[in-house]
Amino acid sequence: MIPLRDSTRSCSFPYVTVAIIILNLYIYFVQFTSNPNALEQLIIHYALIPARFAEGLQAYSWAGFLHSPLVTATFLHGSWFHVLFNMLYLWIFGDNIEDRLGHVRFLLFYLLAGVAGNIAHILLNFDSPIPLVGASGAIAGVLGAYFITFPRSKITTLFFVFFFIFVRPIPAIFFLFFWFVLQLANGLGSIGIMGETTAWWAHIGGFLAGIGLMLLLRKRNRSPYDSIY
């Protein structure tokens, strides 16, 4: 299923969402145009490699949090399809969550959801030498927040049934529940399989973290001026 748009309109311009999309596209452009040696160094220093993460854990501090692979890996991607598909989801669902949280809270939410998703991946793949890259954990957090905040919203969705293509509005609660069940099924099926290239548990962890973070960070009393803070 490919989401095309949602029925919920924001009251404010999603500055942070747009900035994150531009930053991700720019960083992938840098990756794409780098020579093999430079790209290898980029992955070594900024991707999240579970088997190496524990070794460098003592070197991290709160001051260096933004330089941790837990954060930097969320801004790297493996292909144009990977980054464009992630950014499509962020564009459709992120503006509404940013509108509900406000710009600064949304940025904090996005980073923490990404970290939570990456930690979930480490816990289930602690000895994996495969680098983890991608914003999927953070975006899964956005989906989790949307799931509990806008369950009645309609998601215009493109989907395939054999050789036929359909475009239909689907309630967000069903679209996102199906998405999560699919991630969970694949995640459970990947346990113990070496060489799995999709970070299913980053998706699962990010989604659940997104629900918890939304409950924690959302503003209790909405006003017309909420979105400017």
mmCIF file of N, CA, C and O in Angstrom, residues 87-170:
data_model
loop_
_atom_site.group_PDB
_atom_site.id
_atom_site.type_symbol
_atom_site.label_atom_id
_atom_site.label_comp_id
_atom_site.label_asym_id
_atom_site.label_seq_id
_atom_site.Cartn_x
_atom_site.Cartn_y
_atom_site.Cartn_z
ATOM 1 N N MET A 87 10.496 9.706 2.772
ATOM 2 C CA MET A 87 10.100 11.112 2.778
ATOM 3 C C MET A 87 8.639 11.288 2.365
ATOM 4 O O MET A 87 7.978 12.233 2.803
ATOM 5 N N LEU A 88 8.121 10.396 1.531
ATOM 6 C CA LEU A 88 6.695 10.438 1.181
ATOM 7 C C LEU A 88 5.851 10.236 2.433
ATOM 8 O O LEU A 88 4.893 10.994 2.688
ATOM 9 N N TYR A 89 6.188 9.238 3.232
ATOM 10 C CA TYR A 89 5.453 8.991 4.476
ATOM 11 C C TYR A 89 5.572 10.183 5.427
ATOM 12 O O TYR A 89 4.593 10.584 6.059
ATOM 13 N N LEU A 90 6.769 10.750 5.515
ATOM 14 C CA LEU A 90 6.963 11.884 6.415
ATOM 15 C C LEU A 90 6.149 13.091 5.954
ATOM 16 O O LEU A 90 5.552 13.799 6.773
ATOM 17 N N TRP A 91 6.102 13.329 4.654
ATOM 18 C CA TRP A 91 5.351 14.458 4.121
ATOM 19 C C TRP A 91 3.850 14.311 4.405
ATOM 20 O O TRP A 91 3.181 15.279 4.761
ATOM 21 N N ILE A 92 3.325 13.101 4.250
ATOM 22 C CA ILE A 92 1.883 12.888 4.425
ATOM 23 C C ILE A 92 1.474 12.945 5.893
ATOM 24 O O ILE A 92 0.463 13.560 6.244
ATOM 25 N N PHE A 93 2.261 12.316 6.764
ATOM 26 C CA PHE A 93 1.851 12.196 8.164
ATOM 27 C C PHE A 93 2.533 13.192 9.106
ATOM 28 O O PHE A 93 2.002 13.498 10.172
ATOM 29 N N GLY A 94 3.710 13.684 8.723
ATOM 30 C CA GLY A 94 4.486 14.509 9.647
ATOM 31 C C GLY A 94 3.910 15.877 9.913
ATOM 32 O O GLY A 94 4.008 16.387 11.038
ATOM 33 N N ASP A 95 3.278 16.495 8.897
ATOM 34 C CA ASP A 95 2.784 17.855 9.089
ATOM 35 C C ASP A 95 1.719 17.937 10.176
ATOM 36 O O ASP A 95 1.673 18.889 10.963
ATOM 37 N N ASN A 96 0.859 16.918 10.242
ATOM 38 C CA ASN A 96 -0.210 16.924 11.250
ATOM 39 C C ASN A 96 0.335 16.740 12.660
ATOM 40 O O ASN A 96 -0.157 17.351 13.608
ATOM 41 N N ILE A 97 1.359 15.892 12.798
ATOM 42 C CA ILE A 97 1.953 15.689 14.122
ATOM 43 C C ILE A 97 2.730 16.936 14.539
ATOM 44 O O ILE A 97 2.679 17.352 15.701
ATOM 45 N N GLU A 98 3.417 17.560 13.594
ATOM 46 C CA GLU A 98 4.102 18.821 13.899
ATOM 47 C C GLU A 98 3.098 19.892 14.301
ATOM 48 O O GLU A 98 3.338 20.676 15.234
ATOM 49 N N ASP A 99 1.963 19.935 13.618
ATOM 50 C CA ASP A 99 0.922 20.901 13.936
ATOM 51 C C ASP A 99 0.388 20.684 15.343
ATOM 52 O O ASP A 99 0.122 21.637 16.081
ATOM 53 N N ARG A 100 0.238 19.422 15.730
ATOM 54 C CA ARG A 100 -0.304 19.115 17.054
ATOM 55 C C ARG A 100 0.724 19.355 18.163
ATOM 56 O O ARG A 100 0.375 19.829 19.242
ATOM 57 N N LEU A 101 1.997 19.056 17.902
ATOM 58 C CA LEU A 101 3.016 19.193 18.942
ATOM 59 C C LEU A 101 3.630 20.585 18.993
ATOM 60 O O LEU A 101 4.064 21.039 20.056
ATOM 61 N N GLY A 102 3.670 21.267 17.856
ATOM 62 C CA GLY A 102 4.467 22.487 17.747
ATOM 63 C C GLY A 102 5.835 22.131 17.188
ATOM 64 O O GLY A 102 6.277 20.981 17.252
ATOM 65 N N HIS A 103 6.523 23.124 16.632
ATOM 66 C CA HIS A 103 7.745 22.862 15.873
ATOM 67 C C HIS A 103 8.874 22.263 16.722
ATOM 68 O O HIS A 103 9.495 21.273 16.332
ATOM 69 N N VAL A 104 9.136 22.868 17.882
ATOM 70 C CA VAL A 104 10.259 22.403 18.701
ATOM 71 C C VAL A 104 9.978 21.022 19.283
ATOM 72 O O VAL A 104 10.831 20.123 19.245
ATOM 73 N N ARG A 105 8.784 20.824 19.807
ATOM 74 C CA ARG A 105 8.430 19.508 20.349
ATOM 75 C C ARG A 105 8.482 18.441 19.261
ATOM 76 O O ARG A 105 8.878 17.301 19.519
ATOM 77 N N PHE A 106 8.065 18.793 18.060
ATOM 78 C CA PHE A 106 8.079 17.807 16.978
ATOM 79 C C PHE A 106 9.501 17.387 16.635
ATOM 80 O O PHE A 106 9.765 16.200 16.403
ATOM 81 N N LEU A 107 10.422 18.334 16.598
ATOM 82 C CA LEU A 107 11.816 17.984 16.321
ATOM 83 C C LEU A 107 12.349 17.039 17.384
ATOM 84 O O LEU A 107 13.005 16.034 17.076
ATOM 85 N N LEU A 108 12.073 17.352 18.656
ATOM 86 C CA LEU A 108 12.493 16.466 19.751
ATOM 87 C C LEU A 108 11.837 15.103 19.605
ATOM 88 O O LEU A 108 12.493 14.062 19.751
ATOM 89 N N PHE A 109 10.549 15.087 19.318
ATOM 90 C CA PHE A 109 9.805 13.840 19.104
ATOM 91 C C PHE A 109 10.453 13.006 18.005
ATOM 92 O O PHE A 109 10.668 11.795 18.170
ATOM 93 N N TYR A 110 10.747 13.618 16.876
ATOM 94 C CA TYR A 110 11.305 12.907 15.718
ATOM 95 C C TYR A 110 12.647 12.258 16.062
ATOM 96 O O TYR A 110 12.868 11.078 15.765
ATOM 97 N N LEU A 111 13.518 13.016 16.715
ATOM 98 C CA LEU A 111 14.835 12.483 17.065
ATOM 99 C C LEU A 111 14.720 11.335 18.074
ATOM 100 O O LEU A 111 15.382 10.301 17.939
ATOM 101 N N LEU A 112 13.875 11.520 19.098
ATOM 102 C CA LEU A 112 13.729 10.479 20.116
ATOM 103 C C LEU A 112 13.089 9.218 19.552
ATOM 104 O O LEU A 112 13.470 8.096 19.921
ATOM 105 N N ALA A 113 12.120 9.371 18.663
ATOM 106 C CA ALA A 113 11.507 8.194 18.041
ATOM 107 C C ALA A 113 12.528 7.442 17.197
ATOM 108 O O ALA A 113 12.563 6.202 17.197
ATOM 109 N N GLY A 114 13.371 8.180 16.482
ATOM 110 C CA GLY A 114 14.416 7.538 15.700
ATOM 111 C C GLY A 114 15.396 6.782 16.573
ATOM 112 O O GLY A 114 15.791 5.653 16.264
ATOM 113 N N VAL A 115 15.789 7.394 17.683
ATOM 114 C CA VAL A 115 16.702 6.731 18.629
ATOM 115 C C VAL A 115 16.053 5.476 19.200
ATOM 116 O O VAL A 115 16.685 4.415 19.295
ATOM 117 N N ALA A 116 14.792 5.570 19.597
ATOM 118 C CA ALA A 116 14.085 4.417 20.166
ATOM 119 C C ALA A 116 14.016 3.277 19.159
ATOM 120 O O ALA A 116 14.223 2.102 19.509
ATOM 121 N N GLY A 117 13.712 3.605 17.898
ATOM 122 C CA GLY A 117 13.664 2.575 16.868
ATOM 123 C C GLY A 117 15.021 1.919 16.676
ATOM 124 O O GLY A 117 15.118 0.687 16.539
ATOM 125 N N ASN A 118 16.079 2.719 16.692
ATOM 126 C CA ASN A 118 17.424 2.167 16.513
ATOM 127 C C ASN A 118 17.844 1.295 17.690
ATOM 128 O O ASN A 118 18.514 0.271 17.517
ATOM 129 N N ILE A 119 17.450 1.686 18.903
ATOM 130 C CA ILE A 119 17.751 0.861 20.075
ATOM 131 C C ILE A 119 17.019 -0.474 19.983
ATOM 132 O O ILE A 119 17.586 -1.537 20.302
ATOM 133 N N ALA A 120 15.766 -0.443 19.546
ATOM 134 C CA ALA A 120 15.024 -1.700 19.365
ATOM 135 C C ALA A 120 15.737 -2.609 18.368
ATOM 136 O O ALA A 120 15.816 -3.830 18.560
ATOM 137 N N HIS A 121 16.257 -2.022 17.313
ATOM 138 C CA HIS A 121 17.004 -2.813 16.324
ATOM 139 C C HIS A 121 18.248 -3.432 16.938
ATOM 140 O O HIS A 121 18.539 -4.613 16.709
ATOM 141 N N ILE A 122 18.986 -2.665 17.746
ATOM 142 C CA ILE A 122 20.187 -3.191 18.396
ATOM 143 C C ILE A 122 19.847 -4.361 19.311
ATOM 144 O O ILE A 122 20.534 -5.394 19.314
ATOM 145 N N LEU A 123 18.787 -4.214 20.095
ATOM 146 C CA LEU A 123 18.426 -5.252 21.059
ATOM 147 C C LEU A 123 18.104 -6.577 20.385
ATOM 148 O O LEU A 123 18.353 -7.644 20.956
ATOM 149 N N LEU A 124 17.549 -6.530 19.195
ATOM 150 C CA LEU A 124 17.199 -7.766 18.486
ATOM 151 C C LEU A 124 18.275 -8.200 17.503
ATOM 152 O O LEU A 124 18.185 -9.302 16.939
ATOM 153 N N ASN A 125 19.300 -7.352 17.308
ATOM 154 C CA ASN A 125 20.369 -7.690 16.350
ATOM 155 C C ASN A 125 21.715 -7.243 16.904
ATOM 156 O O ASN A 125 22.535 -6.666 16.196
ATOM 157 N N PHE A 126 21.955 -7.536 18.195
ATOM 158 C CA PHE A 126 23.104 -6.959 18.885
ATOM 159 C C PHE A 126 24.451 -7.387 18.321
ATOM 160 O O PHE A 126 25.460 -6.717 18.512
ATOM 161 N N ASP A 127 24.503 -8.526 17.601
ATOM 162 C CA ASP A 127 25.788 -8.974 17.059
ATOM 163 C C ASP A 127 25.868 -8.812 15.542
ATOM 164 O O ASP A 127 26.762 -9.347 14.898
ATOM 165 N N SER A 128 24.954 -8.035 14.984
ATOM 166 C CA SER A 128 24.927 -7.873 13.531
ATOM 167 C C SER A 128 26.016 -6.907 13.064
ATOM 168 O O SER A 128 26.152 -5.810 13.604
ATOM 169 N N PRO A 129 26.780 -7.282 12.028
ATOM 170 C CA PRO A 129 27.794 -6.375 11.477
ATOM 171 C C PRO A 129 27.238 -5.501 10.351
ATOM 172 O O PRO A 129 27.972 -4.718 9.753
ATOM 173 N N ILE A 130 25.935 -5.642 10.062
ATOM 174 C CA ILE A 130 25.330 -4.922 8.939
ATOM 175 C C ILE A 130 24.971 -3.504 9.377
ATOM 176 O O ILE A 130 24.239 -3.317 10.346
ATOM 177 N N PRO A 131 25.470 -2.484 8.677
ATOM 178 C CA PRO A 131 25.145 -1.098 9.043
ATOM 179 C C PRO A 131 23.652 -0.822 8.884
ATOM 180 O O PRO A 131 23.028 -1.241 7.909
ATOM 181 N N LEU A 132 23.101 -0.115 9.853
ATOM 182 C CA LEU A 132 21.710 0.322 9.779
ATOM 183 C C LEU A 132 21.676 1.780 9.342
ATOM 184 O O LEU A 132 22.325 2.633 9.950
ATOM 185 N N VAL A 133 20.947 2.067 8.274
ATOM 186 C CA VAL A 133 20.741 3.444 7.834
ATOM 187 C C VAL A 133 19.259 3.630 7.524
ATOM 188 O O VAL A 133 18.562 2.684 7.197
ATOM 189 N N GLY A 134 18.792 4.864 7.661
ATOM 190 C CA GLY A 134 17.423 5.158 7.278
ATOM 191 C C GLY A 134 16.634 5.840 8.373
ATOM 192 O O GLY A 134 16.893 5.657 9.567
ATOM 193 N N ALA A 135 15.654 6.619 7.938
ATOM 194 C CA ALA A 135 14.790 7.362 8.854
ATOM 195 C C ALA A 135 13.572 6.562 9.269
ATOM 196 O O ALA A 135 12.666 7.106 9.905
ATOM 197 N N SER A 136 13.526 5.282 8.932
ATOM 198 C CA SER A 136 12.309 4.496 9.138
ATOM 199 C C SER A 136 11.848 4.462 10.590
ATOM 200 O O SER A 136 10.644 4.491 10.859
ATOM 201 N N GLY A 137 12.782 4.367 11.543
ATOM 202 C CA GLY A 137 12.388 4.331 12.946
ATOM 203 C C GLY A 137 11.706 5.619 13.375
ATOM 204 O O GLY A 137 10.678 5.600 14.058
ATOM 205 N N ALA A 138 12.277 6.761 12.955
ATOM 206 C CA ALA A 138 11.687 8.054 13.292
ATOM 207 C C ALA A 138 10.324 8.230 12.629
ATOM 208 O O ALA A 138 9.367 8.715 13.243
ATOM 209 N N ILE A 139 10.230 7.816 11.374
ATOM 210 C CA ILE A 139 8.966 7.962 10.646
ATOM 211 C C ILE A 139 7.920 7.003 11.196
ATOM 212 O O ILE A 139 6.734 7.339 11.272
ATOM 213 N N ALA A 140 8.348 5.815 11.617
ATOM 214 C CA ALA A 140 7.416 4.901 12.277
ATOM 215 C C ALA A 140 6.861 5.541 13.544
ATOM 216 O O ALA A 140 5.691 5.348 13.892
ATOM 217 N N GLY A 141 7.695 6.338 14.237
ATOM 218 C CA GLY A 141 7.208 7.074 15.401
ATOM 219 C C GLY A 141 6.118 8.062 15.022
ATOM 220 O O GLY A 141 5.121 8.207 15.728
ATOM 221 N N VAL A 142 6.298 8.738 13.891
ATOM 222 C CA VAL A 142 5.275 9.653 13.391
ATOM 223 C C VAL A 142 3.979 8.893 13.105
ATOM 224 O O VAL A 142 2.882 9.363 13.423
ATOM 225 N N LEU A 143 4.104 7.707 12.524
ATOM 226 C CA LEU A 143 2.915 6.897 12.234
ATOM 227 C C LEU A 143 2.211 6.474 13.520
ATOM 228 O O LEU A 143 0.974 6.467 13.592
ATOM 229 N N GLY A 144 2.993 6.101 14.537
ATOM 230 C CA GLY A 144 2.392 5.734 15.819
ATOM 231 C C GLY A 144 1.637 6.900 16.438
ATOM 232 O O GLY A 144 0.533 6.729 16.968
ATOM 233 N N ALA A 145 2.233 8.092 16.358
ATOM 234 C CA ALA A 145 1.563 9.280 16.889
ATOM 235 C C ALA A 145 0.286 9.582 16.107
ATOM 236 O O ALA A 145 -0.747 9.944 16.689
ATOM 237 N N TYR A 146 0.340 9.422 14.798
ATOM 238 C CA TYR A 146 -0.838 9.677 13.959
ATOM 239 C C TYR A 146 -1.938 8.664 14.284
ATOM 240 O O TYR A 146 -3.128 9.004 14.298
ATOM 241 N N PHE A 147 -1.550 7.433 14.546
ATOM 242 C CA PHE A 147 -2.486 6.348 14.838
ATOM 243 C C PHE A 147 -3.409 6.689 16.008
ATOM 244 O O PHE A 147 -4.616 6.408 15.968
ATOM 245 N N ILE A 148 -2.848 7.309 17.052
ATOM 246 C CA ILE A 148 -3.674 7.621 18.225
ATOM 247 C C ILE A 148 -4.264 9.028 18.180
ATOM 248 O O ILE A 148 -5.168 9.334 18.952
ATOM 249 N N THR A 149 -3.752 9.880 17.285
ATOM 250 C CA THR A 149 -4.202 11.274 17.259
ATOM 251 C C THR A 149 -5.262 11.529 16.192
ATOM 252 O O THR A 149 -6.204 12.300 16.409
ATOM 253 N N PHE A 150 -5.124 10.880 15.038
ATOM 254 C CA PHE A 150 -6.049 11.112 13.928
ATOM 255 C C PHE A 150 -6.604 9.788 13.383
ATOM 256 O O PHE A 150 -6.500 9.508 12.184
ATOM 257 N N PRO A 151 -7.176 8.951 14.238
ATOM 258 C CA PRO A 151 -7.627 7.628 13.781
ATOM 259 C C PRO A 151 -8.741 7.685 12.738
ATOM 260 O O PRO A 151 -8.894 6.754 11.943
ATOM 261 N N ARG A 152 -9.514 8.769 12.729
ATOM 262 C CA ARG A 152 -10.646 8.866 11.796
ATOM 263 C C ARG A 152 -10.268 9.545 10.482
ATOM 264 O O ARG A 152 -11.104 9.651 9.578
ATOM 265 N N SER A 153 -9.043 10.002 10.396
ATOM 266 C CA SER A 153 -8.600 10.608 9.141
ATOM 267 C C SER A 153 -8.629 9.565 8.024
ATOM 268 O O SER A 153 -8.481 8.358 8.261
ATOM 269 N N LYS A 154 -8.839 10.004 6.803
ATOM 270 C CA LYS A 154 -8.851 9.103 5.650
ATOM 271 C C LYS A 154 -7.518 9.221 4.907
ATOM 272 O O LYS A 154 -7.052 10.329 4.619
ATOM 273 N N ILE A 155 -6.925 8.083 4.600
ATOM 274 C CA ILE A 155 -5.670 8.037 3.862
ATOM 275 C C ILE A 155 -5.972 7.564 2.444
ATOM 276 O O ILE A 155 -6.372 6.411 2.237
ATOM 277 N N THR A 156 -5.821 8.444 1.478
ATOM 278 C CA THR A 156 -5.993 8.037 0.082
ATOM 279 C C THR A 156 -4.814 7.157 -0.285
ATOM 280 O O THR A 156 -3.652 7.580 -0.222
ATOM 281 N N THR A 157 -5.115 5.910 -0.646
ATOM 282 C CA THR A 157 -4.085 4.867 -0.761
ATOM 283 C C THR A 157 -4.110 4.207 -2.127
ATOM 284 O O THR A 157 -5.174 3.882 -2.662
ATOM 285 N N LEU A 158 -2.930 4.023 -2.674
ATOM 286 C CA LEU A 158 -2.779 3.254 -3.916
ATOM 287 C C LEU A 158 -2.347 1.845 -3.532
ATOM 288 O O LEU A 158 -1.381 1.677 -2.774
ATOM 289 N N PHE A 159 -3.073 0.846 -4.022
ATOM 290 C CA PHE A 159 -2.675 -0.531 -3.730
ATOM 291 C C PHE A 159 -2.946 -1.431 -4.924
ATOM 292 O O PHE A 159 -3.710 -1.096 -5.827
ATOM 293 N N PHE A 160 -2.252 -2.543 -4.909
ATOM 294 C CA PHE A 160 -2.281 -3.471 -6.033
ATOM 295 C C PHE A 160 -2.960 -4.767 -5.616
ATOM 296 O O PHE A 160 -2.699 -5.302 -4.540
ATOM 297 N N VAL A 161 -3.836 -5.262 -6.475
ATOM 298 C CA VAL A 161 -4.447 -6.584 -6.305
ATOM 299 C C VAL A 161 -4.201 -7.337 -7.611
ATOM 300 O O VAL A 161 -4.827 -7.053 -8.625
ATOM 301 N N PHE A 162 -3.252 -8.255 -7.546
ATOM 302 C CA PHE A 162 -2.785 -8.952 -8.740
ATOM 303 C C PHE A 162 -2.307 -7.922 -9.755
ATOM 304 O O PHE A 162 -1.383 -7.180 -9.482
ATOM 305 N N PHE A 163 -2.941 -7.850 -10.925
ATOM 306 C CA PHE A 163 -2.503 -6.899 -11.950
ATOM 307 C C PHE A 163 -3.328 -5.617 -11.959
ATOM 308 O O PHE A 163 -3.191 -4.786 -12.857
ATOM 309 N N PHE A 164 -4.175 -5.439 -10.971
ATOM 310 C CA PHE A 164 -5.066 -4.286 -10.940
ATOM 311 C C PHE A 164 -4.576 -3.255 -9.919
ATOM 312 O O PHE A 164 -4.041 -3.609 -8.864
ATOM 313 N N ILE A 165 -4.760 -1.995 -10.262
ATOM 314 C CA ILE A 165 -4.361 -0.890 -9.391
ATOM 315 C C ILE A 165 -5.616 -0.160 -8.915
ATOM 316 O O ILE A 165 -6.494 0.161 -9.720
ATOM 317 N N PHE A 166 -5.700 0.069 -7.610
ATOM 318 C CA PHE A 166 -6.848 0.758 -7.030
ATOM 319 C C PHE A 166 -6.368 1.954 -6.213
ATOM 320 O O PHE A 166 -5.275 1.925 -5.630
ATOM 321 N N VAL A 167 -7.163 2.990 -6.179
ATOM 322 C CA VAL A 167 -6.930 4.139 -5.308
ATOM 323 C C VAL A 167 -8.194 4.320 -4.484
ATOM 324 O O VAL A 167 -9.271 4.580 -5.023
ATOM 325 N N ARG A 168 -8.064 4.156 -3.162
ATOM 326 C CA ARG A 168 -9.223 4.209 -2.293
ATOM 327 C C ARG A 168 -8.871 4.955 -0.998
ATOM 328 O O ARG A 168 -7.755 4.845 -0.495
ATOM 329 N N PRO A 169 -9.819 5.689 -0.412
ATOM 330 C CA PRO A 169 -9.606 6.270 0.920
ATOM 331 C C PRO A 169 -9.788 5.193 1.990
ATOM 332 O O PRO A 169 -10.778 4.455 1.974
ATOM 333 N N ILE A 170 -8.834 5.096 2.884
ATOM 334 C CA ILE A 170 -8.869 4.093 3.950
ATOM 335 C C ILE A 170 -8.745 4.818 5.286
ATOM 336 O O ILE A 170 -7.885 5.697 5.433
#
